[in-house]
PDB file of C-alpha atoms and ligand atoms in Angstrom:
ATOM      1  CA  MET A 224      20.598  15.720  16.565  1.00  0.00           C
ATOM      2  CA  ALA A 225      20.715  15.373  13.258  1.00  0.00           C
ATOM      3  CA  SER A 226      16.656  14.924  11.927  1.00  0.00           C
ATOM      4  CA  PRO A 227      15.986  11.783   9.882  1.00  0.00           C
ATOM      5  CA  ASP A 228      15.588  14.238   6.468  1.00  0.00           C
ATOM      6  CA  ASP A 229      19.239  14.971   6.995  1.00  0.00           C
ATOM      7  CA  VAL A 230      20.568  11.585   6.408  1.00  0.00           C
ATOM      8  CA  SER A 231      22.409  10.700   2.852  1.00  0.00           C
ATOM      9  CA  THR A 232      20.216   8.606   0.016  1.00  0.00           C
ATOM     10  CA  ALA A 233      23.095   6.695  -0.067  1.00  0.00           C
ATOM     11  CA  ARG A 234      22.454   5.374   3.346  1.00  0.00           C
ATOM     12  CA  ARG A 235      19.106   4.941   3.059  1.00  0.00           C
ATOM     13  CA  PRO A 236      17.788   1.622   1.818  1.00  0.00           C
ATOM     14  CA  ARG A 237      15.138   1.936  -1.141  1.00  0.00           C
ATOM     15  CA  LEU A 238      11.740   2.854   0.083  1.00  0.00           C
ATOM     16  CA  THR A 239       9.548   0.283  -1.688  1.00  0.00           C
ATOM     17  CA  VAL A 240       5.906   0.579  -2.547  1.00  0.00           C
ATOM     18  CA  LEU A 241       3.318  -2.378  -3.361  1.00  0.00           C
ATOM     19  CA  SER A 242       0.306  -0.861  -5.401  1.00  0.00           C
ATOM     20  CA  GLY A 243      -2.340  -2.378  -7.912  1.00  0.00           C
ATOM     21  CA  PRO A 244      -5.809  -3.159  -8.209  1.00  0.00           C
ATOM     22  CA  SER A 245      -8.156  -3.702  -5.239  1.00  0.00           C
ATOM     23  CA  GLY A 246      -8.571  -7.871  -4.706  1.00  0.00           C
ATOM     24  CA  VAL A 247      -5.358  -8.304  -6.433  1.00  0.00           C
ATOM     25  CA  GLY A 248      -4.150  -9.893  -3.245  1.00  0.00           C
ATOM     26  CA  LYS A 249      -1.723  -6.701  -1.714  1.00  0.00           C
ATOM     27  CA  SER A 250      -3.042  -7.424   1.544  1.00  0.00           C
ATOM     28  CA  THR A 251      -2.462 -10.950   1.398  1.00  0.00           C
ATOM     29  CA  VAL A 252       1.152 -10.259  -0.058  1.00  0.00           C
ATOM     30  CA  VAL A 253       2.021  -7.878   3.016  1.00  0.00           C
ATOM     31  CA  ALA A 254       0.644 -10.654   5.811  1.00  0.00           C
ATOM     32  CA  HIS A 255       2.835 -13.233   4.467  1.00  0.00           C
ATOM     33  CA  ILE A 256       5.756 -10.689   4.794  1.00  0.00           C
ATOM     34  CA  ARG A 257       4.203  -9.206   8.150  1.00  0.00           C
ATOM     35  CA  GLU A 258       4.362 -13.116   9.928  1.00  0.00           C
ATOM     36  CA  ALA A 259       7.445 -14.300   8.050  1.00  0.00           C
ATOM     37  CA  HIS A 260       9.748 -11.336   7.424  1.00  0.00           C
ATOM     38  CA  PRO A 261       9.850  -9.387  10.790  1.00  0.00           C
ATOM     39  CA  GLU A 262      13.032  -7.403   9.515  1.00  0.00           C
ATOM     40  CA  VAL A 263      10.769  -5.793   6.658  1.00  0.00           C
ATOM     41  CA  TRP A 264       9.091  -2.853   8.275  1.00  0.00           C
ATOM     42  CA  LEU A 265       5.405  -1.955   7.136  1.00  0.00           C
ATOM     43  CA  SER A 266       4.377   1.153   7.018  1.00  0.00           C
ATOM     44  CA  VAL A 267       0.781   1.492   8.914  1.00  0.00           C
ATOM     45  CA  SER A 268      -1.725   4.141   7.138  1.00  0.00           C
ATOM     46  CA  ALA A 269      -4.592   5.755   8.505  1.00  0.00           C
ATOM     47  CA  THR A 270      -7.651   5.404   7.012  1.00  0.00           C
ATOM     48  CA  THR A 271     -11.444   6.668   7.521  1.00  0.00           C
ATOM     49  CA  ARG A 272     -12.704   3.121   6.492  1.00  0.00           C
ATOM     50  CA  LYS A 273     -14.390   1.128   8.968  1.00  0.00           C
ATOM     51  CA  PRO A 274     -12.305  -1.447   9.866  1.00  0.00           C
ATOM     52  CA  ARG A 275     -12.936  -5.644   8.492  1.00  0.00           C
ATOM     53  CA  PRO A 276     -13.036  -8.831  11.110  1.00  0.00           C
ATOM     54  CA  GLY A 277      -9.704  -8.876  12.351  1.00  0.00           C
ATOM     55  CA  GLU A 278      -8.274  -5.911  11.231  1.00  0.00           C
ATOM     56  CA  ILE A 279      -6.324  -4.434  14.578  1.00  0.00           C
ATOM     57  CA  HIS A 280      -5.824  -0.584  15.275  1.00  0.00           C
ATOM     58  CA  GLY A 281      -2.371   0.293  14.774  1.00  0.00           C
ATOM     59  CA  VAL A 282      -1.394  -3.061  13.055  1.00  0.00           C
ATOM     60  CA  HIS A 283      -3.454  -2.979   9.849  1.00  0.00           C
ATOM     61  CA  TYR A 284      -4.460   0.481   9.971  1.00  0.00           C
ATOM     62  CA  TYR A 285      -4.769   3.620  12.387  1.00  0.00           C
ATOM     63  CA  PHE A 286      -8.752   3.754  11.812  1.00  0.00           C
ATOM     64  CA  VAL A 287      -9.393   7.589  12.309  1.00  0.00           C
ATOM     65  CA  ASP A 288     -12.608   9.633  12.099  1.00  0.00           C
ATOM     66  CA  ASP A 289     -12.704  12.403   9.380  1.00  0.00           C
ATOM     67  CA  ALA A 290     -12.301  15.126  11.694  1.00  0.00           C
ATOM     68  CA  GLU A 291      -8.888  13.394  12.536  1.00  0.00           C
ATOM     69  CA  PHE A 292      -7.857  12.985   9.055  1.00  0.00           C
ATOM     70  CA  ASP A 293      -8.587  16.361   8.118  1.00  0.00           C
ATOM     71  CA  ARG A 294      -6.394  17.392  11.165  1.00  0.00           C
ATOM     72  CA  MET A 295      -3.394  14.893   9.980  1.00  0.00           C
ATOM     73  CA  ILE A 296      -3.986  17.032   6.287  1.00  0.00           C
ATOM     74  CA  GLU A 297      -3.673  20.402   7.866  1.00  0.00           C
ATOM     75  CA  ALA A 298      -0.540  19.335  10.321  1.00  0.00           C
ATOM     76  CA  GLY A 299       1.194  18.164   7.031  1.00  0.00           C
ATOM     77  CA  GLU A 300       1.849  14.457   8.567  1.00  0.00           C
ATOM     78  CA  PHE A 301       0.994  12.558   5.811  1.00  0.00           C
ATOM     79  CA  LEU A 302       3.978  11.959   2.910  1.00  0.00           C
ATOM     80  CA  GLU A 303       0.770  11.288   0.891  1.00  0.00           C
ATOM     81  CA  TRP A 304      -3.040  10.491   0.984  1.00  0.00           C
ATOM     82  CA  ALA A 305      -5.656   9.622  -1.693  1.00  0.00           C
ATOM     83  CA  GLU A 306      -9.540   8.852  -1.642  1.00  0.00           C
ATOM     84  CA  PHE A 307     -10.216   5.158  -2.723  1.00  0.00           C
ATOM     85  CA  ALA A 308     -13.603   4.062  -3.087  1.00  0.00           C
ATOM     86  CA  GLY A 309     -15.641   6.330  -0.896  1.00  0.00           C
ATOM     87  CA  SER A 310     -12.891   6.623   2.311  1.00  0.00           C
ATOM     88  CA  ARG A 311      -9.416   8.261   2.840  1.00  0.00           C
ATOM     89  CA  TYR A 312      -6.119   6.574   2.999  1.00  0.00           C
ATOM     90  CA  GLY A 313      -2.810   8.181   4.207  1.00  0.00           C
ATOM     91  CA  THR A 314       0.851   7.426   4.739  1.00  0.00           C
ATOM     92  CA  PRO A 315       2.329   9.343   7.926  1.00  0.00           C
ATOM     93  CA  ARG A 316       5.489  10.306   6.938  1.00  0.00           C
ATOM     94  CA  GLN A 317       7.715  10.628  10.144  1.00  0.00           C
ATOM     95  CA  PRO A 318       7.869   6.805  10.760  1.00  0.00           C
ATOM     96  CA  VAL A 319       8.503   6.297   7.051  1.00  0.00           C
ATOM     97  CA  LEU A 320      11.677   8.692   7.201  1.00  0.00           C
ATOM     98  CA  GLU A 321      12.452   7.172  10.575  1.00  0.00           C
ATOM     99  CA  LYS A 322      13.070   3.697   9.553  1.00  0.00           C
ATOM    100  CA  LEU A 323      14.572   4.587   6.310  1.00  0.00           C
ATOM    101  CA  ALA A 324      17.079   6.637   8.241  1.00  0.00           C
ATOM    102  CA  ALA A 325      17.202   3.854  10.208  1.00  0.00           C
ATOM    103  CA  GLY A 326      18.226   1.430   7.189  1.00  0.00           C
ATOM    104  CA  VAL A 327      15.536  -0.607   7.620  1.00  0.00           C
ATOM    105  CA  PRO A 328      13.558  -2.198   4.325  1.00  0.00           C
ATOM    106  CA  THR A 329      10.444  -0.415   4.545  1.00  0.00           C
ATOM    107  CA  LEU A 330       7.352  -1.100   2.269  1.00  0.00           C
ATOM    108  CA  LEU A 331       4.099   0.714   1.649  1.00  0.00           C
ATOM    109  CA  GLU A 332       1.086  -0.569   0.745  1.00  0.00           C
ATOM    110  CA  ILE A 333      -0.706   2.110  -1.100  1.00  0.00           C
ATOM    111  CA  ASP A 334      -3.050   2.835  -3.919  1.00  0.00           C
ATOM    112  CA  LEU A 335      -2.165   4.115  -7.245  1.00  0.00           C
ATOM    113  CA  GLN A 336      -2.654   7.905  -6.889  1.00  0.00           C
ATOM    114  CA  GLY A 337      -0.318   7.199  -3.579  1.00  0.00           C
ATOM    115  CA  ALA A 338       2.518   5.871  -5.462  1.00  0.00           C
ATOM    116  CA  ARG A 339       2.253   8.629  -8.264  1.00  0.00           C
ATOM    117  CA  GLN A 340       2.772  11.252  -4.855  1.00  0.00           C
ATOM    118  CA  VAL A 341       5.453   9.004  -3.255  1.00  0.00           C
ATOM    119  CA  ARG A 342       7.271   9.019  -7.114  1.00  0.00           C
ATOM    120  CA  GLU A 343       7.292  12.956  -6.775  1.00  0.00           C
ATOM    121  CA  ALA A 344       8.165  13.301  -3.275  1.00  0.00           C
ATOM    122  CA  MET A 345      10.630  10.467  -3.384  1.00  0.00           C
ATOM    123  CA  PRO A 346      11.829   9.828  -6.836  1.00  0.00           C
ATOM    124  CA  GLU A 347      14.693   7.229  -5.729  1.00  0.00           C
ATOM    125  CA  ALA A 348      11.500   5.078  -4.591  1.00  0.00           C
ATOM    126  CA  LEU A 349      10.729   1.325  -6.477  1.00  0.00           C
ATOM    127  CA  LEU A 350       7.411   1.344  -7.786  1.00  0.00           C
ATOM    128  CA  VAL A 351       6.188  -2.385  -7.739  1.00  0.00           C
ATOM    129  CA  PHE A 352       2.933  -3.204  -9.187  1.00  0.00           C
ATOM    130  CA  LEU A 353       1.116  -6.265  -8.612  1.00  0.00           C
ATOM    131  CA  ALA A 354      -1.439  -7.358 -11.044  1.00  0.00           C
ATOM    132  CA  PRO A 355      -3.811 -10.477 -11.593  1.00  0.00           C
ATOM    133  CA  PRO A 356      -3.215 -13.213 -13.993  1.00  0.00           C
ATOM    134  CA  SER A 357      -6.588 -12.059 -15.614  1.00  0.00           C
ATOM    135  CA  TRP A 358      -9.451  -9.720 -15.272  1.00  0.00           C
ATOM    136  CA  ASP A 359     -11.567 -12.456 -14.518  1.00  0.00           C
ATOM    137  CA  GLU A 360      -9.595 -13.748 -11.652  1.00  0.00           C
ATOM    138  CA  LEU A 361      -9.512 -10.297 -10.022  1.00  0.00           C
ATOM    139  CA  VAL A 362     -13.287  -9.863 -10.120  1.00  0.00           C
ATOM    140  CA  ARG A 363     -13.664 -13.200  -8.085  1.00  0.00           C
ATOM    141  CA  ARG A 364     -11.111 -12.459  -5.716  1.00  0.00           C
ATOM    142  CA  LEU A 365     -12.808  -9.161  -4.943  1.00  0.00           C
ATOM    143  CA  VAL A 366     -16.416 -10.930  -4.897  1.00  0.00           C
ATOM    144  CA  GLY A 367     -14.900 -14.037  -3.593  1.00  0.00           C
ATOM    145  CA  ARG A 368     -13.320 -12.216  -0.255  1.00  0.00           C
ATOM    146  CA  GLY A 369     -16.932 -10.880   0.226  1.00  0.00           C
ATOM    147  CA  THR A 370     -16.074  -7.727   2.715  1.00  0.00           C
ATOM    148  CA  GLU A 371     -17.486  -5.050   0.275  1.00  0.00           C
ATOM    149  CA  PRO A 372     -21.036  -4.671  -0.124  1.00  0.00           C
ATOM    150  CA  PRO A 373     -22.030  -4.378  -4.509  1.00  0.00           C
ATOM    151  CA  ASP A 374     -22.193  -0.679  -4.660  1.00  0.00           C
ATOM    152  CA  VAL A 375     -18.283  -0.760  -2.879  1.00  0.00           C
ATOM    153  CA  ILE A 376     -17.438  -3.928  -5.135  1.00  0.00           C
ATOM    154  CA  GLN A 377     -18.811  -2.148  -8.391  1.00  0.00           C
ATOM    155  CA  ARG A 378     -16.800   0.983  -7.369  1.00  0.00           C
ATOM    156  CA  ARG A 379     -13.508  -0.711  -6.789  1.00  0.00           C
ATOM    157  CA  LEU A 380     -13.733  -1.997  -9.832  1.00  0.00           C
ATOM    158  CA  GLU A 381     -14.182   0.925 -11.792  1.00  0.00           C
ATOM    159  CA  ALA A 382     -11.089   1.905  -9.688  1.00  0.00           C
ATOM    160  CA  ALA A 383      -9.376  -1.228 -11.320  1.00  0.00           C
ATOM    161  CA  GLU A 384      -9.551  -0.607 -14.765  1.00  0.00           C
ATOM    162  CA  ALA A 385      -7.974   2.787 -14.350  1.00  0.00           C
ATOM    163  CA  GLU A 386      -5.114   0.938 -12.388  1.00  0.00           C
ATOM    164  CA  LEU A 387      -4.475  -1.244 -14.373  1.00  0.00           C
ATOM    165  CA  ALA A 388      -4.182   0.948 -17.427  1.00  0.00           C
ATOM    166  CA  ALA A 389      -1.250   2.644 -14.964  1.00  0.00           C
ATOM    167  CA  GLU A 390       0.817  -0.335 -14.857  1.00  0.00           C
ATOM    168  CA  LYS A 391       3.733   0.974 -17.259  1.00  0.00           C
ATOM    169  CA  GLU A 392       4.214   3.673 -14.547  1.00  0.00           C
ATOM    170  CA  PHE A 393       5.934   1.228 -12.245  1.00  0.00           C
ATOM    171  CA  ASP A 394       9.598   0.137 -12.320  1.00  0.00           C
ATOM    172  CA  VAL A 395       8.453  -3.552 -12.225  1.00  0.00           C
ATOM    173  CA  THR A 396       5.306  -5.698 -12.101  1.00  0.00           C
ATOM    174  CA  LEU A 397       5.047  -8.666 -10.454  1.00  0.00           C
ATOM    175  CA  VAL A 398       1.866 -11.158 -11.306  1.00  0.00           C
ATOM    176  CA  ASN A 399      -0.169 -12.380  -8.392  1.00  0.00           C
ATOM    177  CA  THR A 400      -0.387 -15.990  -9.463  1.00  0.00           C
ATOM    178  CA  SER A 401       1.201 -17.720  -6.295  1.00  0.00           C
ATOM    179  CA  VAL A 402       1.633 -15.246  -3.372  1.00  0.00           C
ATOM    180  CA  GLU A 403       4.793 -17.176  -2.375  1.00  0.00           C
ATOM    181  CA  ASP A 404       6.481 -16.365  -5.682  1.00  0.00           C
ATOM    182  CA  VAL A 405       5.441 -12.575  -5.261  1.00  0.00           C
ATOM    183  CA  VAL A 406       6.613 -12.589  -1.783  1.00  0.00           C
ATOM    184  CA  ARG A 407      10.314 -13.765  -3.049  1.00  0.00           C
ATOM    185  CA  LYS A 408      10.340 -11.448  -5.576  1.00  0.00           C
ATOM    186  CA  LEU A 409       9.476  -8.461  -4.082  1.00  0.00           C
ATOM    187  CA  LEU A 410      12.004  -9.938  -1.176  1.00  0.00           C
ATOM    188  CA  ALA A 411      14.683  -9.816  -3.694  1.00  0.00           C
ATOM    189  CA  LEU A 412      13.776  -6.680  -5.336  1.00  0.00           C
ATOM    190  CA  MET A 413      14.287  -5.397  -1.717  1.00  0.00           C
ATOM    191  CA  HIS A 414      17.442  -7.187  -1.402  1.00  0.00           C
ATOM    192  CA  VAL A 415      15.762  -8.820   2.035  1.00  0.00           C
ATOM    193  CA  SER A 416      16.887 -12.460   1.668  1.00  0.00           C
TER     194      SER A 416
HETATM  195  P1  ADP B 669      -6.167  -6.542  -1.859  1.00  0.00           P
HETATM  196  O1  ADP B 669      -5.668  -6.309  -0.592  1.00  0.00           O
HETATM  197  O2  ADP B 669      -5.378  -6.217  -2.810  1.00  0.00           O
HETATM  198  O3  ADP B 669      -7.466  -5.563  -2.289  1.00  0.00           O
HETATM  199  P2  ADP B 669      -6.411  -9.208  -0.791  1.00  0.00           P
HETATM  200  O4  ADP B 669      -5.169  -9.845  -0.313  1.00  0.00           O
HETATM  201  O5  ADP B 669      -7.840  -8.934   0.243  1.00  0.00           O
HETATM  202  O6  ADP B 669      -6.372  -8.059  -2.152  1.00  0.00           O
HETATM  203  O7  ADP B 669      -6.999 -10.511  -1.810  1.00  0.00           O
HETATM  204  C1  ADP B 669      -8.306 -10.464  -2.492  1.00  0.00           C
HETATM  205  C2  ADP B 669      -9.038 -11.748  -2.286  1.00  0.00           C
HETATM  206  O8  ADP B 669      -7.630 -12.807  -3.347  1.00  0.00           O
HETATM  207  C3  ADP B 669      -8.883 -12.729  -0.790  1.00  0.00           C
HETATM  208  O9  ADP B 669      -9.879 -13.749  -0.561  1.00  0.00           O
HETATM  209  C4  ADP B 669      -7.224 -13.413  -1.040  1.00  0.00           C
HETATM  210  O10 ADP B 669      -7.110 -14.556  -0.473  1.00  0.00           O
HETATM  211  C5  ADP B 669      -7.677 -14.149  -2.621  1.00  0.00           C
HETATM  212  N1  ADP B 669      -6.256 -13.809  -2.878  1.00  0.00           N
HETATM  213  C6  ADP B 669      -4.754 -13.310  -3.023  1.00  0.00           C
HETATM  214  N2  ADP B 669      -3.878 -14.023  -3.653  1.00  0.00           N
HETATM  215  C7  ADP B 669      -3.828 -14.965  -4.170  1.00  0.00           C
HETATM  216  C8  ADP B 669      -3.849 -15.870  -5.257  1.00  0.00           C
HETATM  217  N3  ADP B 669      -2.755 -15.850  -5.670  1.00  0.00           N
HETATM  218  N4  ADP B 669      -4.241 -16.976  -5.507  1.00  0.00           N
HETATM  219  C9  ADP B 669      -5.827 -16.912  -4.958  1.00  0.00           C
HETATM  220  N5  ADP B 669      -6.657 -15.865  -4.136  1.00  0.00           N
HETATM  221  C10 ADP B 669      -5.911 -15.145  -4.036  1.00  0.00           C
HETATM  222  P1  5GP B 670      -8.354  -1.102   1.446  1.00  0.00           P
HETATM  223  O1  5GP B 670      -9.852  -0.940   1.816  1.00  0.00           O
HETATM  224  O2  5GP B 670      -8.691  -2.770   0.519  1.00  0.00           O
HETATM  225  O3  5GP B 670      -7.500  -1.891   2.935  1.00  0.00           O
HETATM  226  O4  5GP B 670      -8.096  -0.174   1.032  1.00  0.00           O
HETATM  227  C1  5GP B 670      -8.244   0.399  -0.462  1.00  0.00           C
HETATM  228  C2  5GP B 670      -6.973   0.561  -1.685  1.00  0.00           C
HETATM  229  O5  5GP B 670      -6.401   1.693  -0.373  1.00  0.00           O
HETATM  230  C3  5GP B 670      -5.739  -0.097  -1.444  1.00  0.00           C
HETATM  231  O6  5GP B 670      -5.756   0.127  -3.067  1.00  0.00           O
HETATM  232  C4  5GP B 670      -4.789   0.156  -1.006  1.00  0.00           C
HETATM  233  O7  5GP B 670      -3.486  -0.171  -1.436  1.00  0.00           O
HETATM  234  C5  5GP B 670      -4.938   1.378  -0.556  1.00  0.00           C
HETATM  235  N1  5GP B 670      -4.047   2.161   0.279  1.00  0.00           N
HETATM  236  C6  5GP B 670      -3.972   1.840   1.818  1.00  0.00           C
HETATM  237  N2  5GP B 670      -3.685   2.326   2.461  1.00  0.00           N
HETATM  238  C7  5GP B 670      -3.142   3.440   1.917  1.00  0.00           C
HETATM  239  C8  5GP B 670      -2.681   5.009   1.956  1.00  0.00           C
HETATM  240  O8  5GP B 670      -1.899   5.215   3.143  1.00  0.00           O
HETATM  241  N3  5GP B 670      -2.703   5.763   0.975  1.00  0.00           N
HETATM  242  C9  5GP B 670      -3.029   5.518  -0.534  1.00  0.00           C
HETATM  243  N4  5GP B 670      -2.955   6.341  -1.167  1.00  0.00           N
HETATM  244  N5  5GP B 670      -3.748   4.607  -0.520  1.00  0.00           N
HETATM  245  C10 5GP B 670      -3.881   3.268   0.323  1.00  0.00           C
END
């Protein structure tokens, strides 16, 4: 049987990557798609960070310890991985290749470093940048979410400055003023009606 790697790129839907600064609303957009658009496959990342209330292992993330994350790196299991604000995050490669080979619209929600790695590994991927309406609104959302202590919020805001400067590396920018509007435009970009 042909491996997923052998499938011609012509048959594959384009891999779509959603990225943007912490607190901009990426998880909110993804949650809407998870609920209303099961025809889109959302990649489940591995992470060494601890679950937030309501997050489910195997749905939102695979929550792993450092030793398991090291093993996955060693085994070459990641399409990309990065350290972000003190935790590590990575996209398991095999499920992504399998879904694309099966013709399933596939979405990754990852940070800027990961988006750059996907650009290298799969130049045909569509990179979508989710931008906040303003810096002040980004701070309000990140603080308002109330899920991180002040030092982690500070690290995430420092990372956000660099991430906002990278917007021009992306194929498309969507400004997250209305989640519904962003979801509609994202699905249109993915050719999901
Ligand atoms: P990210 O996944 O990018 O870190 P979240 O999805 O956790 O961001 O969103 C951060 C906070 O902003 C959450 O409290 C969320 O409810 C809120 N939020 C997301 N999108 C919007 C929006 N369009 N308008 C107002 N608040 C939003
Ligand atoms: P959070 O801890 O808020 O869920 O995610 C923090 C950051 O890590 C976000 O920017 C999110 O997009 C990113 N992220 C989540 N999964 C991955 C992944 O598999 N790879 C990379 N590079 N970043 C990820």
